[in-house]
Tab-separated table of N, CA and C in Angstrom:
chain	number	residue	atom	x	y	z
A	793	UNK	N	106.120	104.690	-120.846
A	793	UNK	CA	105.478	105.945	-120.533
A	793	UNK	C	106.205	107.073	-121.282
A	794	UNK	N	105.536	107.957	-121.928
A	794	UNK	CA	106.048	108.863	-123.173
A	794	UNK	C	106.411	110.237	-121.615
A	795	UNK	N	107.878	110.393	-121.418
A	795	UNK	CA	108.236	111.694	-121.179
A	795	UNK	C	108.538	113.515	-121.613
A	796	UNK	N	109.106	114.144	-121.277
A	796	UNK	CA	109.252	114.886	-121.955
A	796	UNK	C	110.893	115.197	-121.529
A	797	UNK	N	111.054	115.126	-123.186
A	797	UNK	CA	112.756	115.288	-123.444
A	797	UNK	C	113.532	116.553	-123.091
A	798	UNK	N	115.151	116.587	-123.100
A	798	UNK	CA	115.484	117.847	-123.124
A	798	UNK	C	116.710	117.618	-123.714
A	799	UNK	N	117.525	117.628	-124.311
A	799	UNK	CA	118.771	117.305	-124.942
A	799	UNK	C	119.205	118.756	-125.003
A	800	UNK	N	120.607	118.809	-124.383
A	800	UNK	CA	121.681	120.184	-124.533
A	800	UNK	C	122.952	119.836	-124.467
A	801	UNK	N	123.469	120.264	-125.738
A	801	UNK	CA	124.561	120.417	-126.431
A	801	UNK	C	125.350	121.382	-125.611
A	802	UNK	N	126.485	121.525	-125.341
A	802	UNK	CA	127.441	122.397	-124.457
A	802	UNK	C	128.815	122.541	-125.321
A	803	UNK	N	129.245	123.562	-125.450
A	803	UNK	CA	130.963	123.667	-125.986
A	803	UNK	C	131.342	124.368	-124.976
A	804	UNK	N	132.993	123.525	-124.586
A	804	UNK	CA	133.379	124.468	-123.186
A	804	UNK	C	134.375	125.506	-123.822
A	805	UNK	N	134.260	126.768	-123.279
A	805	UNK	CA	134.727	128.194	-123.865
A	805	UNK	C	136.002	127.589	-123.379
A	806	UNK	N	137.275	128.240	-124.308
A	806	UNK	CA	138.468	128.231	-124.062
A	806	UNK	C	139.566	128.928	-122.624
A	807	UNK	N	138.305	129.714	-122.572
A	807	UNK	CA	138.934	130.536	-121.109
A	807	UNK	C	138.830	129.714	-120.051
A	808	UNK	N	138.029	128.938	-119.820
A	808	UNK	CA	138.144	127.456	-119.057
A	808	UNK	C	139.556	126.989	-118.633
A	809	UNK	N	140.303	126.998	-119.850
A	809	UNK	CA	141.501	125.969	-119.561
A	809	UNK	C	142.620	127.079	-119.697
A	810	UNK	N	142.553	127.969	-119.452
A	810	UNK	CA	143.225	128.910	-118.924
A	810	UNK	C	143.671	129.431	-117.053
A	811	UNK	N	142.098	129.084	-116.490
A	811	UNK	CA	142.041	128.865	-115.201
A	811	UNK	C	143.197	128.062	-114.907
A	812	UNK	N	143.552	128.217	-113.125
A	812	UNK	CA	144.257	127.106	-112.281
A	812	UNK	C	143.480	125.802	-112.301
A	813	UNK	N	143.982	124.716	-112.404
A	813	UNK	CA	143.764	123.674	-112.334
A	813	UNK	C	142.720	123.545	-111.176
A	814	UNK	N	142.963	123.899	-109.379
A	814	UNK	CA	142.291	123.787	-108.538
A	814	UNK	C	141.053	124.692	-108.672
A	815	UNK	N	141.105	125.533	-109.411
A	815	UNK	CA	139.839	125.995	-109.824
A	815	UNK	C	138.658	125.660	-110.983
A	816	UNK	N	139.797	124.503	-112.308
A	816	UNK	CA	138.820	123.859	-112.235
A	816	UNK	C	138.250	123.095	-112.266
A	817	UNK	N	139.086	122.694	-111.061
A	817	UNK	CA	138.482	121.072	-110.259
A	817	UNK	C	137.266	121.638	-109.422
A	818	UNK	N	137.448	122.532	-109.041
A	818	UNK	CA	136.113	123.029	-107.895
A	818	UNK	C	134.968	123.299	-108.964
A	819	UNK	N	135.256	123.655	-110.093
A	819	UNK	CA	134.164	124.562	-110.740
A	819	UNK	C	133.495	122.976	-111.262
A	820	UNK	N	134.017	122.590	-111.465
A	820	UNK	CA	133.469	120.619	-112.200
A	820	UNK	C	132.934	120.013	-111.129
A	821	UNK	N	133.483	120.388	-109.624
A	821	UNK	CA	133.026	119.343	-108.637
A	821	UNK	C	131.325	119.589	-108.694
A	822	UNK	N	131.150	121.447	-108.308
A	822	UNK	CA	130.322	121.785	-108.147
A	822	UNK	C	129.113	121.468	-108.732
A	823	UNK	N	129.674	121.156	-110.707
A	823	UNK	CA	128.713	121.311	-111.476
A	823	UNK	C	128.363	119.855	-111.429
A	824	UNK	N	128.841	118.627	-111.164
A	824	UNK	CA	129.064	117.308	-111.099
A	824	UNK	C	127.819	117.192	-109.330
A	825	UNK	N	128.140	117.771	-108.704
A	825	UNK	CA	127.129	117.406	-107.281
A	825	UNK	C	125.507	118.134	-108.100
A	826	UNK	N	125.615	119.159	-108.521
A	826	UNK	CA	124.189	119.831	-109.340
A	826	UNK	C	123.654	118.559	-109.760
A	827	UNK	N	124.427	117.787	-110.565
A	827	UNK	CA	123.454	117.119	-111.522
A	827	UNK	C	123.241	115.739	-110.616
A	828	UNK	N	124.512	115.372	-110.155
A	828	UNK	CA	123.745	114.313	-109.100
A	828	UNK	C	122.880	114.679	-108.391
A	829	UNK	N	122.413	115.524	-107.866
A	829	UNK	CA	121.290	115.768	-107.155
A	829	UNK	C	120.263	115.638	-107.690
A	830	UNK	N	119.992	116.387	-109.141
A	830	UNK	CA	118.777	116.355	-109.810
A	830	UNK	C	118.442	114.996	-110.728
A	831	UNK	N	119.756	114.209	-110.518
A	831	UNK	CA	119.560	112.668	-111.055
A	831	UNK	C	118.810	111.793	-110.128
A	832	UNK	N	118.374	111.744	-108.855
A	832	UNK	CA	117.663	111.585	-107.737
A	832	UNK	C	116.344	111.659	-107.485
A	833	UNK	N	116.327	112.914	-108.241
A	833	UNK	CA	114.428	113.559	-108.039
A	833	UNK	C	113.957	112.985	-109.187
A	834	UNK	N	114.063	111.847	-109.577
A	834	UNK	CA	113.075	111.033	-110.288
A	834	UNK	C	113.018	111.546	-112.141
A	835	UNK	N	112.680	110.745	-112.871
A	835	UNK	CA	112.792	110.849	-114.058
A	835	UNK	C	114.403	109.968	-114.623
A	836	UNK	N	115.373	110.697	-115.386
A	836	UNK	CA	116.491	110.517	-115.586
A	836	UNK	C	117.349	111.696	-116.157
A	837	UNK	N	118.686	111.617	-115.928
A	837	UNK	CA	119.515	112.517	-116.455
A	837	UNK	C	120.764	111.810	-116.478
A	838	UNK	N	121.226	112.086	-117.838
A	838	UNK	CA	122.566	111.483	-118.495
A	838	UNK	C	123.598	112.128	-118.789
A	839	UNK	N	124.599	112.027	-118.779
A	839	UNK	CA	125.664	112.626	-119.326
A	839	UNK	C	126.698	112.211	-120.466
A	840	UNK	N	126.719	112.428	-121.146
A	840	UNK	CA	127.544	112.307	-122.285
A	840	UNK	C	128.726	113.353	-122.814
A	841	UNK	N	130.157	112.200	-123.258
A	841	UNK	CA	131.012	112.878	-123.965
A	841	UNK	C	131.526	112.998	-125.765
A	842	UNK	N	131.216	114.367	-126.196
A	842	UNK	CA	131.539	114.642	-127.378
A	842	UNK	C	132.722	114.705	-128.018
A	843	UNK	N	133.568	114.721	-126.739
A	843	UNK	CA	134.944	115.028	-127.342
A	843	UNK	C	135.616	114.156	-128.453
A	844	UNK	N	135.980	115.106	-128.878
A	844	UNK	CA	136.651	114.346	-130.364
A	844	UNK	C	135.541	113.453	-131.458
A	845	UNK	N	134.310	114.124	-131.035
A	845	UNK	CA	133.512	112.734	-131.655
A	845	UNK	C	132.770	114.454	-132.765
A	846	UNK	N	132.526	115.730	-132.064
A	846	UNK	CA	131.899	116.633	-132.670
A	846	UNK	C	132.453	118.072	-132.619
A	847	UNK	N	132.790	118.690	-133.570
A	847	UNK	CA	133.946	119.816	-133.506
A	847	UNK	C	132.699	121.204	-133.037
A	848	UNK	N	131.295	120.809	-132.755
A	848	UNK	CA	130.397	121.815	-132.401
A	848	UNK	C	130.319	121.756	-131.064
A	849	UNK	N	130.445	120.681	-130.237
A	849	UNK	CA	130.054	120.477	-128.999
A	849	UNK	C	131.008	119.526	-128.412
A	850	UNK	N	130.874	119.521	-126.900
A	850	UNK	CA	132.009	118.385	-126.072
A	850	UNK	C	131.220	117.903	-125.374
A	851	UNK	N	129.876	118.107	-124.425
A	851	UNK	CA	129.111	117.496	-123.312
A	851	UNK	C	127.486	117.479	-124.056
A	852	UNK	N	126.591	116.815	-123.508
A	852	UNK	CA	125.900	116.316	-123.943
A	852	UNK	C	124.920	116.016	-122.800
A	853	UNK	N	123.815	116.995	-122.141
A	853	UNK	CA	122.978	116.686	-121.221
A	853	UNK	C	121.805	116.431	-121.734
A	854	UNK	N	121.520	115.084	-121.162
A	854	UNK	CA	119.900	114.357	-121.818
A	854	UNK	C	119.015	114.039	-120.312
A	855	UNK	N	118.247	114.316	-120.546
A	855	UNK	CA	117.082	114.649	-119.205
A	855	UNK	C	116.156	114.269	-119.542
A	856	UNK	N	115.057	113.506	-118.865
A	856	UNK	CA	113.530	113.177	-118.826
A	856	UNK	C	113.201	113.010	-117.989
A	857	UNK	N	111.554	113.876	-117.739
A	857	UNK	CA	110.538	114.129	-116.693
A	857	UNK	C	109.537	113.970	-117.412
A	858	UNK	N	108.610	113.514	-116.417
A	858	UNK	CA	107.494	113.511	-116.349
A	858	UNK	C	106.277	115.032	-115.986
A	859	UNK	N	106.925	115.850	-115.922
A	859	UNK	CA	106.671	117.583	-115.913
A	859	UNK	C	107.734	118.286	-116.437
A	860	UNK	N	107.208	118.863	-117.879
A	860	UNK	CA	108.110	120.112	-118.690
A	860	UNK	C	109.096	121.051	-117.662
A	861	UNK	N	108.251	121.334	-116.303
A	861	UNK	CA	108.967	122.129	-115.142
A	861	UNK	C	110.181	121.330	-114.887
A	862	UNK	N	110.419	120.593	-114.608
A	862	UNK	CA	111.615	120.162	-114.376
A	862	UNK	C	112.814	120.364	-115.457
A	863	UNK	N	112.422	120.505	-116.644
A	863	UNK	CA	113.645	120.860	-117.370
A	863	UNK	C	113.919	121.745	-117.192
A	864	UNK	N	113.127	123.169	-116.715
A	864	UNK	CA	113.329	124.635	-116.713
A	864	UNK	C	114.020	124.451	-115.344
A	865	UNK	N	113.586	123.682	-114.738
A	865	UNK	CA	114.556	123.617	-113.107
A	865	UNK	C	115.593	123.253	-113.509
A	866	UNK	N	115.873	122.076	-113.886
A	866	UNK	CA	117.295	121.931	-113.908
A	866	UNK	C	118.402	122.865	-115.037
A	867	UNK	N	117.711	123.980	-115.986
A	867	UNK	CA	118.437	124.961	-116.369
A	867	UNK	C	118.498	126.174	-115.757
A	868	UNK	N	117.761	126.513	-115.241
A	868	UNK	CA	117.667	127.716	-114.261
A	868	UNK	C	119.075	127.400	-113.106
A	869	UNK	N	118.910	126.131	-112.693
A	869	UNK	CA	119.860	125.828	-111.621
A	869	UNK	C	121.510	125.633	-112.325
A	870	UNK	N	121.356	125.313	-113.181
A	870	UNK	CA	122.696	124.857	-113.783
A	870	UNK	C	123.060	126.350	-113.846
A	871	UNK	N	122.832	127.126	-114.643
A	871	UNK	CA	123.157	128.694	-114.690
A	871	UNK	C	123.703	129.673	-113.745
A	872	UNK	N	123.377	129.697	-112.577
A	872	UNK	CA	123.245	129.369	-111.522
A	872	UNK	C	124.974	129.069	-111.168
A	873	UNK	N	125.199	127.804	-111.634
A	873	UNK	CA	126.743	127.820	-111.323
A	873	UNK	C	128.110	128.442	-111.933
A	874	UNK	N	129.145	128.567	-111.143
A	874	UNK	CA	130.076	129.014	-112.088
A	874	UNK	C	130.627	128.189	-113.268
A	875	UNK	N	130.549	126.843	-113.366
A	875	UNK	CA	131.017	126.584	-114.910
A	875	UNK	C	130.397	127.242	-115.622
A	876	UNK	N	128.549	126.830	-115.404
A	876	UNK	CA	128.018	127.317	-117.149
A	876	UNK	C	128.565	128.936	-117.261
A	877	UNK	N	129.235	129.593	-116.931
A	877	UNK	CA	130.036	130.742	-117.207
A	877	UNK	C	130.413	130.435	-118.463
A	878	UNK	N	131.283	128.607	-118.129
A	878	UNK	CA	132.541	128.342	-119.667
A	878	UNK	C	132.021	127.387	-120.311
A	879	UNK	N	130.120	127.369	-120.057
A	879	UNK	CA	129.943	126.429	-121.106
A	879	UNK	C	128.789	126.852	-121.818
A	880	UNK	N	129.111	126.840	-123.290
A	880	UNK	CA	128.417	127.818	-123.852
A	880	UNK	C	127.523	126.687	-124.876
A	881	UNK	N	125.879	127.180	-125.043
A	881	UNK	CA	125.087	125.997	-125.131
A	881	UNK	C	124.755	125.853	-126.900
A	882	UNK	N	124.983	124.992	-127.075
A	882	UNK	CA	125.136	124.956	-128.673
A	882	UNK	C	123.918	124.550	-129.199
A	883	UNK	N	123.025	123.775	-128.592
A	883	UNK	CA	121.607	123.451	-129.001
A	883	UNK	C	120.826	123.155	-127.915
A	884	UNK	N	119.612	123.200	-128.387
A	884	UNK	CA	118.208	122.583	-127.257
A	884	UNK	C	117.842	122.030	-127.941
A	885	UNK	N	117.375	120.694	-127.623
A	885	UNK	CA	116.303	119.989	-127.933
A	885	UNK	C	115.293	119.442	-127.365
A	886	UNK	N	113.857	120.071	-127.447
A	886	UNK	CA	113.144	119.492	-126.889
A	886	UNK	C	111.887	118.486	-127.989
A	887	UNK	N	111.433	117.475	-126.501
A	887	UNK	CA	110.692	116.762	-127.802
A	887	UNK	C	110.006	115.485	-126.249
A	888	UNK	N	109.031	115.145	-127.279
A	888	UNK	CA	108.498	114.038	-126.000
A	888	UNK	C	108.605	112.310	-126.666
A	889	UNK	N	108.896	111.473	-125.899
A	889	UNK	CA	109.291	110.493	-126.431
A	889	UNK	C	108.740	109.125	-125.242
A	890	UNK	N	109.353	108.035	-125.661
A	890	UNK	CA	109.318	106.761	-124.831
A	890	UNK	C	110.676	106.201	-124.781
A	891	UNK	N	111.067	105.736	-123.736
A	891	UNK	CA	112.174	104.916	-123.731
A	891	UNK	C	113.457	105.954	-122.772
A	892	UNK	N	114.101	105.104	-122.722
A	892	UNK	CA	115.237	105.838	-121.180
A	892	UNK	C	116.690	105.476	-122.052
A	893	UNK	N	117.477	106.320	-121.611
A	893	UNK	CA	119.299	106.024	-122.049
A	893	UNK	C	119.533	104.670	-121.244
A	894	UNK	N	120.460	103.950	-122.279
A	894	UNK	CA	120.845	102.822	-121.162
A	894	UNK	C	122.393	102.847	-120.567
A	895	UNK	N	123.482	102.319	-121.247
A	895	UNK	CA	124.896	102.348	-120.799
A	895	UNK	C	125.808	102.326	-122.273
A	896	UNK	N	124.744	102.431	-123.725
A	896	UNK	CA	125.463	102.293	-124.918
A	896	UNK	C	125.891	103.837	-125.254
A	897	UNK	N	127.077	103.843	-126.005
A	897	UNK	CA	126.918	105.103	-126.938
A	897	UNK	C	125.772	105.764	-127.324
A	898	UNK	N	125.777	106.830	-127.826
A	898	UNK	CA	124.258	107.340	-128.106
A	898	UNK	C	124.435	108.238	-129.532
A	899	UNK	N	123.615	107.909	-130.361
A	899	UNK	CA	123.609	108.494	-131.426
A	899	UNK	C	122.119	109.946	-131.486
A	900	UNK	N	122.768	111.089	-131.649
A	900	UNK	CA	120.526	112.038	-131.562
A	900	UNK	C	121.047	112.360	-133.098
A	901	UNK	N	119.988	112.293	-134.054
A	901	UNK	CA	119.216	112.793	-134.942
A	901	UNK	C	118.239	113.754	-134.481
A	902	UNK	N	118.487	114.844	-134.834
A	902	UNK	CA	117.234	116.023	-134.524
A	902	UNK	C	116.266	115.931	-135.324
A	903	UNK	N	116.568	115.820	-136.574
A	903	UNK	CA	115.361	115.608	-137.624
A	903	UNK	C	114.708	114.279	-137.846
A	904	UNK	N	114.803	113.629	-136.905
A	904	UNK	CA	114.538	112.284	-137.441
A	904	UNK	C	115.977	111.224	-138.155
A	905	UNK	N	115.450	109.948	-138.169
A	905	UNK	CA	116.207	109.385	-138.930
A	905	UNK	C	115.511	108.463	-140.121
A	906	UNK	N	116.657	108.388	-141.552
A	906	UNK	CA	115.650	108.164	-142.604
A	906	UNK	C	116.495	106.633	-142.177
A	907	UNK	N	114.944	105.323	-142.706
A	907	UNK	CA	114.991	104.412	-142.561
A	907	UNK	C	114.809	103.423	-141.108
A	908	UNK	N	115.329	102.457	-141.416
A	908	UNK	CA	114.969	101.204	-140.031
A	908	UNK	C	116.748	101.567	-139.316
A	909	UNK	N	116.184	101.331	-138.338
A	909	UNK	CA	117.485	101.570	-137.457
A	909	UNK	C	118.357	100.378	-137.624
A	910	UNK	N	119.726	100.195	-137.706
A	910	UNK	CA	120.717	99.109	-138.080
A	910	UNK	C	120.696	97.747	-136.824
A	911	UNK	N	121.064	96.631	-137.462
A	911	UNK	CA	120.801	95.689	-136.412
A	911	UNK	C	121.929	95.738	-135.623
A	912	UNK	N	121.584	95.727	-133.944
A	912	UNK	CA	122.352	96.022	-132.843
A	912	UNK	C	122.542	97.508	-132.261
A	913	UNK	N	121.418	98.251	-132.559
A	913	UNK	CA	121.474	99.344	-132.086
A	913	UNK	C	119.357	99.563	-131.468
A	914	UNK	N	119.234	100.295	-130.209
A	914	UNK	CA	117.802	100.546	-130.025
A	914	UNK	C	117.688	101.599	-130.156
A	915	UNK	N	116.259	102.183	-130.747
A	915	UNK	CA	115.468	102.845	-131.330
A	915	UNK	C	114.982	103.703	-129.301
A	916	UNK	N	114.748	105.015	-129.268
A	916	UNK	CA	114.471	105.919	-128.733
A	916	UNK	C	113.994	106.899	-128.998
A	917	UNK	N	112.498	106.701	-129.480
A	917	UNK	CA	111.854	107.117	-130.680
A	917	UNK	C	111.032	108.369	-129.941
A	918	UNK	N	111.337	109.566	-130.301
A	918	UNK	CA	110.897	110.942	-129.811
A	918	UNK	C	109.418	111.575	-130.859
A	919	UNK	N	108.713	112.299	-131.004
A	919	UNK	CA	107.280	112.566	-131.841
A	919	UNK	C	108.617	113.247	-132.688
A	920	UNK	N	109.678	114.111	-132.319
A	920	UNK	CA	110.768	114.495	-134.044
A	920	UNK	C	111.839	114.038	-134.053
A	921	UNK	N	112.439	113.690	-132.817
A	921	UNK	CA	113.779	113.376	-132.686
A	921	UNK	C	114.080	111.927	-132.606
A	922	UNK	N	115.146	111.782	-132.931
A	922	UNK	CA	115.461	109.915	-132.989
A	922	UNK	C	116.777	109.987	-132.233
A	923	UNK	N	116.864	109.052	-131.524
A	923	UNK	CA	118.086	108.560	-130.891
A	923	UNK	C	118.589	107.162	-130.675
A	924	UNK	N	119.541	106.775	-131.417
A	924	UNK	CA	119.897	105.282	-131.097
A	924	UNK	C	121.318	105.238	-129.972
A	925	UNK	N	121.085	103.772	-129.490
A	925	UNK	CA	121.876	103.677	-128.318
A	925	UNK	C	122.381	102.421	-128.942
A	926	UNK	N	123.682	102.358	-128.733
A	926	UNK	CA	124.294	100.617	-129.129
A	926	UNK	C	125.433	100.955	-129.232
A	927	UNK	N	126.713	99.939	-129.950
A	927	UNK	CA	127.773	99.927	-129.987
A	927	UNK	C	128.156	101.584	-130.870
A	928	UNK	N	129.642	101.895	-130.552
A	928	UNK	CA	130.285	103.193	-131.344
A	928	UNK	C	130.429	102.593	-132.955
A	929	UNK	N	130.578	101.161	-132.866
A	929	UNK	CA	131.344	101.066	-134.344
A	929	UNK	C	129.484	100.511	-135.271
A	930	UNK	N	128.741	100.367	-134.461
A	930	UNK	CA	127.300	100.592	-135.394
A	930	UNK	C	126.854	101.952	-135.531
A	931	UNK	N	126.872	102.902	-134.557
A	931	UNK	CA	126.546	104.209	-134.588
A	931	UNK	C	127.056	105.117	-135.412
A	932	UNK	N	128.646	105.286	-135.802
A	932	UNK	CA	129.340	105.592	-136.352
A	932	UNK	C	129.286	105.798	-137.600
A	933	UNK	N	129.129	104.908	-138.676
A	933	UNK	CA	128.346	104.998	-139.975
A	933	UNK	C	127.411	105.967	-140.237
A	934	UNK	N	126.459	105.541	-139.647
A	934	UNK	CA	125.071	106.062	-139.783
A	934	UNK	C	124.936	107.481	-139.330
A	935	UNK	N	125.989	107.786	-138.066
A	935	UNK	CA	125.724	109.330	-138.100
A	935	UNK	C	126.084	110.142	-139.047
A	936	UNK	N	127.889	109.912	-139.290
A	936	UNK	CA	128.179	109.940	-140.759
A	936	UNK	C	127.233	110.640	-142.215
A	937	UNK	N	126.903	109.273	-142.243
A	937	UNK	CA	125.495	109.798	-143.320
A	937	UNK	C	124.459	110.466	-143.503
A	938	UNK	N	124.033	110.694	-142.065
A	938	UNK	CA	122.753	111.015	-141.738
A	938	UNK	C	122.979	112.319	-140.622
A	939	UNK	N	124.084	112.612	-140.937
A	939	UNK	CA	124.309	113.695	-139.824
A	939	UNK	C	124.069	113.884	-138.464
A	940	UNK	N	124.393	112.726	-137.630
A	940	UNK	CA	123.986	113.073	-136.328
A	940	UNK	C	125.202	113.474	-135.594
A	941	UNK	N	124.772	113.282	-133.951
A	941	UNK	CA	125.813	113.502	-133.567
A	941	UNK	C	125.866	112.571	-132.322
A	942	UNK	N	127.667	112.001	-131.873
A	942	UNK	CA	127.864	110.745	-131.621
A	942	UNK	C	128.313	111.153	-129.944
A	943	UNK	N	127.579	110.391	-128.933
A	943	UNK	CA	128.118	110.347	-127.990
A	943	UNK	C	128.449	109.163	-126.973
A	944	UNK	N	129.324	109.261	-126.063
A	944	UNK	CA	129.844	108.697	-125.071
A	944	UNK	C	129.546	108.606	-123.864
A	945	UNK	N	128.655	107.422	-123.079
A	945	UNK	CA	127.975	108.214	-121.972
A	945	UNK	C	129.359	107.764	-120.921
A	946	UNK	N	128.701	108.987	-119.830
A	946	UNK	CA	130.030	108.700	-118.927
A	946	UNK	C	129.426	109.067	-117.373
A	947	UNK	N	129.599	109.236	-116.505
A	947	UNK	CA	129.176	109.867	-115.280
A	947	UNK	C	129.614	111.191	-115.248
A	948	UNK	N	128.972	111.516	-114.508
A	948	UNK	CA	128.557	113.310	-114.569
A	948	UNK	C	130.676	113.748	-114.425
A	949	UNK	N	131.020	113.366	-113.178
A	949	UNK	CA	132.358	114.152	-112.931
A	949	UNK	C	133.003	113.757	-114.466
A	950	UNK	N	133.284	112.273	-114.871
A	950	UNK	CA	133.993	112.182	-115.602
A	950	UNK	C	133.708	112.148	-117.169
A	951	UNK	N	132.258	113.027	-117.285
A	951	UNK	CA	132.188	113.725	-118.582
A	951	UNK	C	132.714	114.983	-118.484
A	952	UNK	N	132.860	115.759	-117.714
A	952	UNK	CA	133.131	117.132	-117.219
A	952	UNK	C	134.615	116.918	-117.381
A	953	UNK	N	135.280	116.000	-116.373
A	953	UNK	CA	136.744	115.533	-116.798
A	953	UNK	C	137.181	115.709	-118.412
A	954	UNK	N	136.397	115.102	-118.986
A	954	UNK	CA	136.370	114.919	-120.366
A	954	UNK	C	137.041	116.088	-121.131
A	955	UNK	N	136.007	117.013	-120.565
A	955	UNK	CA	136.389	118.582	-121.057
A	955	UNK	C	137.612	119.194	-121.194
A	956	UNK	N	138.354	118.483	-120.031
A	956	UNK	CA	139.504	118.974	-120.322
A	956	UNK	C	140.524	119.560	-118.718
């Protein structure tokens, strides 16, 4: 069933890690229960880590519904909290597609990708956007070349952890 995508890129502002520690453990808890919640109401939502993988971005929120409204919900709400204060959004992508994140690395091409996708990696084929899911050391290459960008999926707290 073809959904509708939402891919957002996040860089966490440096004033972040300036805070007390217990503050921002609270500010991550908070933003970590947000998304579990809206991982619940049907569709999917993923989390991914950039760190060290992209010097533009560190987190990586990928979302699909079955109603465009729901992406505007779950940004309206994220905003809403005090992290996105320190997380400043480096891209949107929207786009409608088939196919769900599974538990591999994740490679997005915004523009597409040129050619057949490499053997041991699946195809997550969007009407512009391409995304492959499979091992880091197949993904790796190919973003390389083709300019994508490489992520790590993780659970919501401990992509946020990630951050830092």
């Amino acid at each position: 069933m073809e959904r509708y995508w939402a891919l957002g890129l996040f860089r966490l502002l440096p004033e972040f890690r300036r805070l007390e520690a217990e503050a921002q453990e609270h500010l991550k808890e908070e933003f970590a229960l947000l998304l579990r919640r809206f991982a619940e109401r049907g569709g999917f939502l993923r989390a991914y880590s950039l760190v060290g993988l992209s010097a533009e971005a560190d987190l990586l929120l990928f979302q699909g519904a079955e109603d465009p409204k729901a992406l505007q919900l779950l940004r309206r709400e994220a905003n809403r909290t005090r992290l996105m204060g320190y997380l400043e959004p480096v891209a949107l992508f929207l786009d409608r597609g088939v196919g769900e994140p599974g538990e591999g690395a994740l490679a997005l091409f915004p523009f597409g990708l040129e050619g057949p996708p490499p053997e041991g990696a699946r195809l997550l084929e969007g009407r512009r956007l391409a995304l492959l899911e499979g091992p880091l050391e197949v993904l790796f290459p190919l973003a390389l070349d083709q300019g994508g960008y490489l992520a790590l999926p993780q659970g919501f707290r401990e992509a946020l952890d990630d951050l830092g």
